[in-house]
Amino acid sequence: GDSVTQTEGLVTLTKGLPVMLNCTYQTTYSPFLFWYVQHLNEAPKLLLKSSTDNKRTEHQGFYATLHKSSSSFHLQKSSVQLSDSALYFCALKGTQVVGQLTFGRGTRLQVYA
Amino acid sequence: GGIITQTPKFLIGQEGQKLTLKCQQNFNHDTMYWYRQDSGKGLRLIYYSITENDLQKGDLSEGYDASREKKSSFSLTVTSAQKNEMAVFLCASSTRDRGDTQYFGPGTRLLVL
């Protein structure tokens, strides 16, 4: 079946520094990848998504490129802010079956002043 | 725009009790989902429904029942609450398009004493 592997656990950074949160996936189908962000005590919200190979997609200063050759969809930002502190989930829609999103375990990003 | 409402926000139950969680959406989306969120384990799909009166099991369906009597509402029942269980249950909805965003509700926090 489909699977998603993310950077484990907690990533801590000082504001202004760059960040990369890793996401790799496995599927036998054509992949559609998503990044969701969940701030404390809030609902997860879509950050960005892509199904196009080697094309960078951006939103709110975050960006990611789907690389089918390496089965990766890493999330990056060039300069993190305090407000970026949140839980980030990578998710995969590989199967053709409606509704089947496979989530990674999540990476918590904590940004300090 | 639209919104997903989940009730109750907090649910405290006793071991062995049957507990029902409710979800309403006004996006007019066809597909609705129930996920369970445990710390360090990401989001795991319990049930989903692609239309009124449809039910599909996710990976975590054992111990749960679901009901979709109307397009706008989707209920989840914990058939027998487990002692010391603590989790967040998230409801989501989307269209049937493969790349469509899932929109999440704020969650119901369950604690079983």
Coordinates of N, CA and C in Angstrom, one line a residue:
Chain A
G1 N 0.8 -1.2 0.0 CA 0.0 0.0 0.0 C 0.8 1.2 0.0
D2 N 0.2 2.4 0.0 CA 0.8 3.7 0.0 C 1.5 4.0 1.3
S3 N 2.6 4.7 1.3 CA 3.2 5.1 2.6 C 3.9 6.5 2.4
V4 N 4.0 7.2 3.6 CA 4.7 8.5 3.6 C 5.6 8.5 4.8
T5 N 6.8 9.0 4.6 CA 7.8 9.1 5.7 C 8.2 10.5 5.8
Q6 N 8.2 11.1 7.0 CA 8.6 12.5 7.2 C 9.7 12.6 8.1
T7 N 10.4 13.7 8.2 CA 11.4 14.1 9.2 C 10.7 13.8 10.5
E8 N 11.4 13.0 11.4 CA 10.8 12.6 12.6 C 10.8 13.7 13.7
G9 N 9.7 13.7 14.4 CA 9.7 14.5 15.7 C 9.7 16.0 15.6
L10 N 10.6 16.6 16.3 CA 10.7 18.0 16.5 C 11.9 18.6 15.8
V11 N 11.6 19.8 15.1 CA 12.7 20.5 14.5 C 12.7 21.9 15.2
T12 N 13.8 22.3 15.8 CA 13.8 23.6 16.4 C 14.8 24.5 15.7
L13 N 14.4 25.8 15.5 CA 15.2 26.8 14.7 C 15.0 28.1 15.3
T14 N 16.0 29.0 15.1 CA 15.9 30.4 15.4 C 15.3 31.1 14.2
K15 N 14.4 32.1 14.5 CA 13.8 32.8 13.4 C 14.8 33.4 12.5
G16 N 14.4 33.4 11.2 CA 15.2 34.0 10.2 C 16.1 32.9 9.5
L17 N 16.2 31.8 10.0 CA 16.9 30.7 9.4 C 16.1 29.9 8.4
P18 N 16.7 29.2 7.5 CA 16.0 28.4 6.5 C 15.6 27.1 7.1
V19 N 14.6 26.4 6.6 CA 14.1 25.1 7.1 C 13.8 24.2 5.9
M20 N 14.0 22.9 6.1 CA 13.6 21.9 5.1 C 13.0 20.8 5.9
L21 N 11.8 20.5 5.7 CA 11.1 19.3 6.3 C 11.0 18.2 5.2
N22 N 11.5 17.1 5.5 CA 11.6 16.0 4.5 C 10.3 15.2 4.4
C23 N 10.0 14.8 3.2 CA 8.9 14.0 2.9 C 9.2 13.1 1.7
T24 N 9.2 11.8 2.0 CA 9.3 10.8 0.9 C 8.1 9.9 0.9
Y25 N 7.8 9.3 -0.2 CA 6.6 8.5 -0.3 C 6.8 7.2 -1.1
Q26 N 5.9 6.3 -1.0 CA 5.9 5.1 -1.8 C 4.4 4.9 -2.3
T27 N 4.3 4.7 -3.6 CA 3.0 4.3 -4.2 C 3.3 3.7 -5.6
T28 N 2.4 2.9 -6.0 CA 2.5 2.3 -7.3 C 1.6 3.1 -8.3
Y29 N 0.9 4.1 -7.9 CA 0.1 4.9 -8.7 C 0.7 6.3 -9.0
S30 N 0.1 7.1 -9.8 CA 0.6 8.4 -10.1 C 0.3 9.3 -8.8
P31 N 1.3 9.9 -8.2 CA 1.2 10.5 -6.9 C 0.6 11.9 -7.0
F32 N -0.2 12.3 -6.0 CA -0.6 13.7 -5.7 C -0.2 13.9 -4.3
L33 N 0.7 14.9 -4.1 CA 1.3 15.2 -2.7 C 0.7 16.5 -2.2
F34 N 0.5 16.5 -0.9 CA 0.0 17.6 -0.1 C 0.9 17.9 1.1
W35 N 0.9 19.2 1.5 CA 1.4 19.5 2.8 C 0.3 20.3 3.5
Y36 N 0.0 19.8 4.8 CA -0.9 20.4 5.6 C -0.2 21.0 6.9
V37 N -0.7 22.1 7.4 CA -0.1 22.7 8.6 C -1.2 22.8 9.7
Q38 N -0.8 22.4 10.9 CA -1.8 22.5 12.0 C -1.2 23.3 13.1
H39 N -1.7 24.5 13.4 CA -1.3 25.2 14.5 C -2.0 24.7 15.8
L40 N -1.4 25.0 16.9 CA -1.9 24.5 18.2 C -3.4 24.7 18.4
N41 N -4.1 23.6 18.7 CA -5.5 23.6 18.9 C -6.3 24.1 17.8
E42 N -5.8 24.0 16.6 CA -6.5 24.4 15.4 C -6.7 23.2 14.4
A43 N -7.5 23.3 13.4 CA -7.7 22.3 12.4 C -6.5 22.3 11.4
P44 N -6.2 21.1 10.9 CA -5.2 21.1 9.8 C -5.7 21.9 8.6
K45 N -4.8 22.6 7.9 CA -5.2 23.4 6.7 C -4.2 23.1 5.6
L46 N -4.7 23.1 4.4 CA -3.8 22.9 3.3 C -2.7 24.0 3.1
L47 N -1.5 23.6 3.0 CA -0.4 24.6 2.7 C -0.1 24.7 1.2
L48 N 0.2 23.5 0.7 CA 0.4 23.5 -0.8 C 0.2 22.0 -1.3
K49 N 0.1 21.9 -2.6 CA -0.1 20.6 -3.2 C 0.4 20.5 -4.6
S50 N 0.8 19.3 -5.1 CA 1.3 19.2 -6.4 C 1.2 17.8 -6.9
S51 N 1.0 17.6 -8.2 CA 1.1 16.3 -8.9 C 2.0 16.4 -10.1
T52 N 2.6 17.6 -10.3 CA 3.5 17.9 -11.5 C 4.9 17.6 -11.1
D53 N 5.6 16.8 -11.9 CA 7.0 16.4 -11.6 C 7.9 17.6 -11.9
N54 N 8.8 17.9 -11.0 CA 9.9 18.9 -11.1 C 9.3 20.3 -11.2
K55 N 8.2 20.6 -10.8 CA 7.7 22.0 -10.8 C 7.5 22.5 -9.4
R56 N 8.1 23.6 -9.1 CA 8.0 24.2 -7.7 C 6.7 24.8 -7.5
T57 N 6.1 24.5 -6.3 CA 4.8 25.1 -6.0 C 5.0 25.9 -4.7
E58 N 4.4 27.1 -4.6 CA 4.7 28.0 -3.4 C 3.4 28.5 -2.8
H59 N 3.5 28.8 -1.5 CA 2.3 29.4 -0.8 C 2.8 29.9 0.5
Q60 N 2.5 31.2 0.8 CA 2.8 31.8 2.1 C 4.3 31.7 2.4
G61 N 5.2 31.8 1.4 CA 6.6 31.7 1.7 C 7.2 30.3 1.7
F62 N 6.3 29.3 1.8 CA 6.8 27.9 1.8 C 6.8 27.4 0.3
Y63 N 7.7 26.5 0.0 CA 7.7 26.0 -1.3 C 8.1 24.5 -1.3
A64 N 7.7 23.8 -2.3 CA 8.1 22.3 -2.4 C 8.1 22.0 -3.9
T65 N 8.9 21.0 -4.2 CA 9.0 20.5 -5.6 C 8.8 19.0 -5.6
L66 N 7.9 18.5 -6.3 CA 7.7 17.0 -6.4 C 8.7 16.4 -7.3
H67 N 9.5 15.5 -6.8 CA 10.5 14.8 -7.6 C 10.1 13.4 -7.7
K68 N 9.6 12.9 -8.8 CA 9.1 11.5 -8.9 C 10.3 10.6 -8.9
S69 N 11.4 11.1 -9.4 CA 12.6 10.2 -9.6 C 13.1 9.8 -8.2
S70 N 13.0 10.6 -7.2 CA 13.4 10.3 -5.8 C 12.2 10.1 -4.9
S71 N 11.0 10.2 -5.4 CA 9.8 10.0 -4.6 C 9.8 11.0 -3.4
S72 N 10.1 12.3 -3.7 CA 10.2 13.2 -2.6 C 9.4 14.5 -2.8
F73 N 9.0 15.1 -1.7 CA 8.2 16.3 -1.8 C 8.6 17.1 -0.5
H74 N 9.8 17.6 -0.4 CA 10.3 18.3 0.8 C 9.7 19.7 0.8
L75 N 9.4 20.1 2.0 CA 8.9 21.5 2.3 C 10.0 22.4 2.7
Q76 N 10.1 23.6 2.1 CA 11.2 24.5 2.5 C 10.6 25.9 2.7
K77 N 11.4 26.6 3.4 CA 11.2 28.1 3.6 C 12.5 28.7 3.8
S78 N 12.7 29.9 3.2 CA 14.1 30.5 3.3 C 14.3 31.2 4.6
S79 N 13.2 31.6 5.3 CA 13.4 32.4 6.5 C 12.2 32.2 7.4
V80 N 12.3 31.4 8.4 CA 11.2 31.0 9.3 C 10.8 32.2 10.2
Q81 N 9.5 32.2 10.6 CA 9.0 33.2 11.5 C 8.5 32.5 12.7
L82 N 8.3 33.2 13.8 CA 7.7 32.7 15.0 C 6.4 32.0 14.7
S83 N 5.6 32.6 13.8 CA 4.2 32.1 13.5 C 4.3 30.8 12.7
D84 N 5.4 30.4 12.3 CA 5.5 29.1 11.5 C 5.6 27.9 12.5
S85 N 5.7 28.2 13.8 CA 5.7 27.1 14.7 C 4.3 26.4 14.6
A86 N 4.4 25.1 14.3 CA 3.2 24.3 14.0 C 3.6 22.9 13.8
L87 N 2.6 22.0 13.6 CA 2.8 20.6 13.2 C 2.5 20.6 11.6
Y88 N 3.4 20.0 10.9 CA 3.3 19.9 9.5 C 3.2 18.4 9.0
F89 N 2.2 18.2 8.2 CA 1.9 16.8 7.7 C 2.1 16.8 6.2
C90 N 2.8 15.8 5.8 CA 2.9 15.5 4.3 C 1.8 14.4 4.1
A91 N 1.1 14.5 3.0 CA 0.1 13.5 2.7 C 0.1 13.1 1.2
L92 N -0.3 11.9 0.9 CA -0.2 11.3 -0.4 C -1.5 10.8 -0.9
K93 N -1.9 11.2 -2.1 CA -3.0 10.5 -2.7 C -2.4 9.7 -3.9
G94 N -2.3 8.4 -3.7 CA -1.7 7.6 -4.7 C -2.7 6.7 -5.4
T95 N -3.5 6.0 -4.6 CA -4.5 5.1 -5.1 C -5.5 5.9 -5.8
Q96 N -6.2 5.3 -6.8 CA -7.3 5.9 -7.5 C -8.6 6.0 -6.7
V97 N -8.6 5.3 -5.6 CA -9.9 5.2 -4.8 C -10.1 6.6 -4.2
V98 N -11.4 7.0 -4.4 CA -11.7 8.3 -3.8 C -11.5 8.3 -2.3
G99 N -10.9 9.4 -1.8 CA -10.9 9.6 -0.4 C -9.7 9.0 0.3
Q100 N -8.8 8.3 -0.3 CA -7.7 7.6 0.4 C -6.5 8.5 0.4
L101 N -6.4 9.3 1.4 CA -5.2 10.1 1.7 C -4.3 9.4 2.7
T102 N -3.1 9.3 2.4 CA -2.2 8.7 3.4 C -1.3 9.8 4.0
F103 N -1.4 9.9 5.4 CA -0.6 11.0 6.0 C 0.7 10.4 6.6
G104 N 1.7 11.3 6.6 CA 2.9 11.0 7.4 C 2.6 11.2 8.9
R105 N 3.6 11.0 9.7 CA 3.4 11.1 11.2 C 3.4 12.5 11.7
G106 N 3.9 13.4 10.8 CA 3.9 14.8 11.2 C 5.3 15.2 11.7
T107 N 5.7 16.5 11.5 CA 6.9 17.1 12.0 C 6.5 18.3 12.7
R108 N 6.9 18.5 13.9 CA 6.7 19.7 14.7 C 7.8 20.7 14.5
L109 N 7.5 21.8 14.0 CA 8.5 22.9 13.9 C 8.3 23.9 15.0
Q110 N 9.3 24.2 15.7 CA 9.3 25.2 16.8 C 10.3 26.2 16.5
V111 N 9.9 27.5 16.3 CA 10.8 28.6 16.0 C 10.9 29.5 17.2
Y112 N 12.2 29.8 17.5 CA 12.5 30.6 18.7 C 13.0 32.0 18.2
A113 N 12.8 33.0 19.1 CA 13.2 34.3 18.8 C 14.8 34.5 18.9
Chain B
G1 N -16.9 30.2 0.5 CA -16.3 29.5 1.6 C -17.3 28.7 2.3
G2 N -16.8 27.9 3.3 CA -17.6 27.1 4.1 C -17.0 26.8 5.4
I3 N -17.7 26.0 6.2 CA -17.2 25.6 7.5 C -17.6 24.2 7.9
I4 N -16.7 23.6 8.7 CA -17.0 22.3 9.3 C -17.2 22.5 10.8
T5 N -18.3 22.0 11.3 CA -18.6 22.1 12.7 C -18.6 20.7 13.3
Q6 N -17.9 20.6 14.4 CA -17.8 19.3 15.1 C -18.4 19.5 16.6
T7 N -19.2 18.5 17.0 CA -19.7 18.6 18.3 C -19.6 17.2 19.0
P8 N -19.3 17.1 20.3 CA -18.9 18.2 21.1 C -17.4 18.5 20.9
K9 N -16.9 19.6 21.5 CA -15.5 19.9 21.4 C -14.7 19.0 22.3
F10 N -15.3 18.7 23.5 CA -14.6 17.8 24.4 C -15.6 16.7 24.8
L11 N -15.1 15.5 25.0 CA -16.0 14.4 25.3 C -15.2 13.6 26.4
I12 N -15.8 13.5 27.5 CA -15.2 12.6 28.6 C -16.2 11.4 28.8
G13 N -15.7 10.2 28.6 CA -16.5 9.1 28.8 C -16.0 8.1 29.8
Q14 N -16.7 7.0 30.0 CA -16.4 6.0 30.9 C -16.0 4.7 30.1
E15 N -15.2 3.9 30.6 CA -14.8 2.7 29.9 C -16.1 1.9 29.6
G16 N -16.1 1.4 28.3 CA -17.2 0.6 27.9 C -18.4 1.3 27.3
Q17 N -18.4 2.6 27.5 CA -19.5 3.5 27.1 C -19.5 3.6 25.5
K18 N -20.7 3.8 25.0 CA -20.9 4.1 23.6 C -20.9 5.6 23.4
L19 N -20.1 6.2 22.6 CA -20.0 7.6 22.5 C -20.1 8.0 21.0
T20 N -20.9 9.1 20.8 CA -21.2 9.6 19.4 C -20.6 11.0 19.2
L21 N -19.9 11.1 18.1 CA -19.4 12.4 17.7 C -20.1 12.8 16.4
K22 N -20.3 14.1 16.3 CA -21.1 14.6 15.1 C -20.3 15.7 14.3
C23 N -20.6 15.7 13.0 CA -19.9 16.6 12.1 C -20.9 17.1 11.1
Q24 N -20.8 18.4 10.9 CA -21.6 19.1 9.9 C -20.8 19.9 9.0
Q25 N -21.1 19.9 7.6 CA -20.3 20.8 6.7 C -21.3 21.5 5.8
N26 N -21.0 22.7 5.4 CA -21.8 23.5 4.5 C -21.1 23.9 3.2
F27 N -20.1 23.1 2.9 CA -19.4 23.2 1.6 C -20.2 22.6 0.5
N28 N -21.2 21.8 0.8 CA -21.9 21.0 -0.2 C -20.9 19.9 -0.8
H29 N -20.0 19.5 -0.1 CA -19.0 18.4 -0.5 C -19.7 17.1 -0.5
D30 N -19.3 16.3 -1.5 CA -19.8 14.9 -1.6 C -19.2 14.0 -0.5
T31 N -17.8 14.1 -0.3 CA -17.1 13.2 0.5 C -16.8 13.7 1.8
M32 N -17.0 12.9 2.8 CA -16.7 13.2 4.2 C -15.8 12.1 4.9
Y33 N -15.0 12.5 5.9 CA -14.0 11.6 6.4 C -14.0 11.8 8.0
W34 N -13.7 10.7 8.6 CA -13.3 10.8 10.0 C -11.9 10.2 10.2
Y35 N -11.1 11.0 10.9 CA -9.7 10.7 11.2 C -9.5 10.7 12.7
R36 N -8.5 9.9 13.1 CA -8.1 9.9 14.5 C -6.7 10.4 14.5
Q37 N -6.4 11.3 15.5 CA -5.1 11.9 15.6 C -4.5 11.6 17.0
D38 N -3.4 10.8 17.0 CA -2.7 10.5 18.2 C -1.3 11.2 18.1
S39 N -0.8 11.6 19.2 CA 0.5 12.2 19.2 C 1.5 11.3 18.6
G40 N 2.3 11.8 17.6 CA 3.3 11.0 17.0 C 2.9 10.0 16.0
K41 N 1.6 9.9 15.7 CA 1.1 8.9 14.8 C 0.4 9.5 13.6
G42 N 0.4 10.8 13.4 CA -0.2 11.4 12.3 C -1.7 11.2 12.3
L43 N -2.4 11.3 11.2 CA -3.8 11.2 11.0 C -4.1 9.8 10.4
R44 N -5.0 9.1 11.1 CA -5.4 7.8 10.5 C -6.8 7.7 10.2
L45 N -7.1 7.2 9.0 CA -8.5 7.2 8.5 C -9.3 6.2 9.2
I46 N -10.5 6.5 9.7 CA -11.4 5.6 10.4 C -12.5 5.1 9.4
Y47 N -13.2 6.1 8.9 CA -14.3 5.9 8.0 C -14.3 7.1 7.0
Y48 N -14.8 6.8 5.8 CA -15.2 7.9 4.9 C -16.5 7.5 4.1
S49 N -17.0 8.6 3.5 CA -18.3 8.4 2.8 C -18.3 9.3 1.6
I50 N -18.6 8.7 0.4 CA -18.5 9.4 -0.8 C -19.8 10.0 -1.2
T51 N -20.9 9.7 -0.5 CA -22.2 10.3 -0.8 C -23.1 9.9 0.3
E52 N -24.3 10.5 0.4 CA -25.3 10.2 1.4 C -25.5 8.7 1.4
N53 N -25.6 8.1 2.6 CA -25.8 6.7 2.9 C -24.7 5.7 2.4
D54 N -23.6 6.3 2.0 CA -22.4 5.5 1.7 C -21.5 5.4 2.8
L55 N -20.8 4.3 3.1 CA -19.8 4.1 4.1 C -18.7 3.3 3.6
Q56 N -17.5 3.8 3.8 CA -16.3 3.0 3.5 C -15.3 2.9 4.7
K57 N -14.8 1.7 4.9 CA -13.9 1.6 6.1 C -12.5 2.1 5.7
G58 N -11.9 2.7 6.7 CA -10.5 3.1 6.6 C -9.7 2.1 7.3
D59 N -8.4 2.4 7.6 CA -7.5 1.5 8.2 C -7.8 1.2 9.7
L60 N -8.5 2.1 10.3 CA -8.7 2.1 11.7 C -10.2 1.9 12.1
S61 N -11.0 1.2 11.3 CA -12.4 1.2 11.5 C -12.9 0.3 12.7
E62 N -12.0 -0.7 13.1 CA -12.4 -1.6 14.1 C -12.7 -0.8 15.5
G63 N -13.9 -1.0 16.0 CA -14.2 -0.4 17.3 C -15.0 0.9 17.0
Y64 N -15.3 1.2 15.8 CA -16.1 2.4 15.4 C -17.2 2.0 14.4
D65 N -18.3 2.8 14.5 CA -19.4 2.8 13.5 C -19.5 4.2 13.0
A66 N -20.1 4.3 11.8 CA -20.3 5.6 11.2 C -21.7 5.7 10.6
S67 N -22.2 6.9 10.3 CA -23.5 7.1 9.7 C -23.5 8.3 8.9
R68 N -24.0 8.3 7.7 CA -24.2 9.4 6.8 C -25.6 9.5 6.3
E69 N -26.5 10.1 7.1 CA -27.9 10.1 6.7 C -28.2 11.3 5.7
K70 N -27.3 12.3 5.8 CA -27.5 13.5 5.0 C -26.2 13.9 4.3
K71 N -26.3 14.6 3.2 CA -25.0 15.0 2.6 C -24.2 15.9 3.5
S72 N -24.8 16.7 4.3 CA -24.1 17.6 5.1 C -23.6 17.1 6.5
S73 N -24.0 15.9 6.8 CA -23.6 15.4 8.2 C -23.1 14.0 8.2
F74 N -22.1 13.8 9.1 CA -21.4 12.5 9.2 C -21.2 12.3 10.7
S75 N -21.7 11.2 11.2 CA -21.5 10.9 12.6 C -20.6 9.7 12.8
L76 N -19.9 9.7 13.9 CA -19.0 8.6 14.3 C -19.3 8.1 15.7
T77 N -19.4 6.8 15.8 CA -19.7 6.2 17.2 C -18.5 5.4 17.6
V78 N -18.0 5.6 18.8 CA -17.1 4.7 19.4 C -17.9 3.7 20.1
T79 N -17.8 2.5 19.7 CA -18.8 1.4 20.2 C -18.5 1.0 21.6
S80 N -17.3 1.1 22.1 CA -17.0 0.7 23.5 C -15.7 1.4 23.8
A81 N -15.8 2.5 24.6 CA -14.6 3.3 24.9 C -13.6 2.5 25.7
Q82 N -12.3 2.7 25.4 CA -11.3 2.0 26.1 C -10.7 2.9 27.2
K83 N -10.5 2.3 28.3 CA -10.0 3.0 29.5 C -8.7 3.7 29.2
N84 N -8.5 4.9 29.7 CA -7.3 5.8 29.5 C -7.1 6.2 28.0
E85 N -8.1 6.0 27.2 CA -7.9 6.4 25.8 C -8.0 7.9 25.7
M86 N -7.1 8.5 24.9 CA -7.0 9.9 24.7 C -6.7 10.2 23.3
A87 N -7.5 10.9 22.6 CA -7.2 11.2 21.1 C -8.1 12.4 20.7
V88 N -7.7 12.9 19.5 CA -8.5 13.9 18.8 C -9.1 13.3 17.6
F89 N -10.4 13.5 17.4 CA -11.1 13.0 16.2 C -11.4 14.2 15.3
L90 N -10.9 14.1 14.1 CA -11.0 15.1 13.1 C -12.0 14.7 12.0
C91 N -12.9 15.6 11.7 CA -13.8 15.4 10.5 C -13.3 16.2 9.4
A92 N -13.4 15.7 8.2 CA -13.0 16.5 7.0 C -14.0 16.3 5.9
S93 N -14.0 17.2 4.9 CA -14.8 17.0 3.7 C -14.0 17.4 2.4
S94 N -14.4 16.9 1.3 CA -13.8 17.3 0.0 C -14.8 17.0 -1.1
T95 N -14.5 17.6 -2.3 CA -15.2 17.1 -3.5 C -14.6 15.7 -3.9
R96 N -15.1 15.2 -5.0 CA -14.5 13.9 -5.4 C -13.3 14.0 -6.3
D97 N -12.9 15.2 -6.6 CA -11.8 15.4 -7.5 C -10.5 14.8 -6.8
R98 N -9.7 14.2 -7.6 CA -8.5 13.5 -7.0 C -7.6 14.4 -6.3
G99 N -7.4 15.6 -6.8 CA -6.4 16.5 -6.2 C -7.1 17.5 -5.3
D100 N -8.3 17.3 -4.9 CA -9.0 18.3 -4.2 C -8.6 18.3 -2.7
T101 N -8.6 19.5 -2.1 CA -8.2 19.7 -0.8 C -9.3 19.1 0.2
Q102 N -8.8 18.5 1.2 CA -9.7 18.1 2.3 C -9.7 19.3 3.3
Y103 N -10.9 19.7 3.7 CA -11.1 20.8 4.7 C -11.5 20.1 6.0
F104 N -10.8 20.5 7.1 CA -10.9 19.9 8.4 C -11.7 20.7 9.4
G105 N -12.4 20.0 10.2 CA -13.1 20.7 11.4 C -12.1 20.8 12.5
P106 N -12.5 21.5 13.6 CA -11.6 21.8 14.7 C -11.3 20.6 15.6
G107 N -12.1 19.5 15.5 CA -11.8 18.3 16.2 C -12.7 18.2 17.5
T108 N -12.8 16.9 17.9 CA -13.4 16.5 19.2 C -12.3 15.8 20.0
R109 N -12.0 16.3 21.2 CA -11.0 15.7 22.1 C -11.7 14.8 23.0
L110 N -11.3 13.5 22.9 CA -11.8 12.4 23.7 C -10.9 12.0 24.9
L111 N -11.5 11.9 26.0 CA -10.7 11.3 27.2 C -11.6 10.3 27.8
V112 N -11.1 9.1 28.0 CA -11.9 8.0 28.6 C -11.3 7.8 30.0
L113 N -12.1 7.8 31.0 CA -11.6 7.7 32.4 C -11.7 6.2 32.8

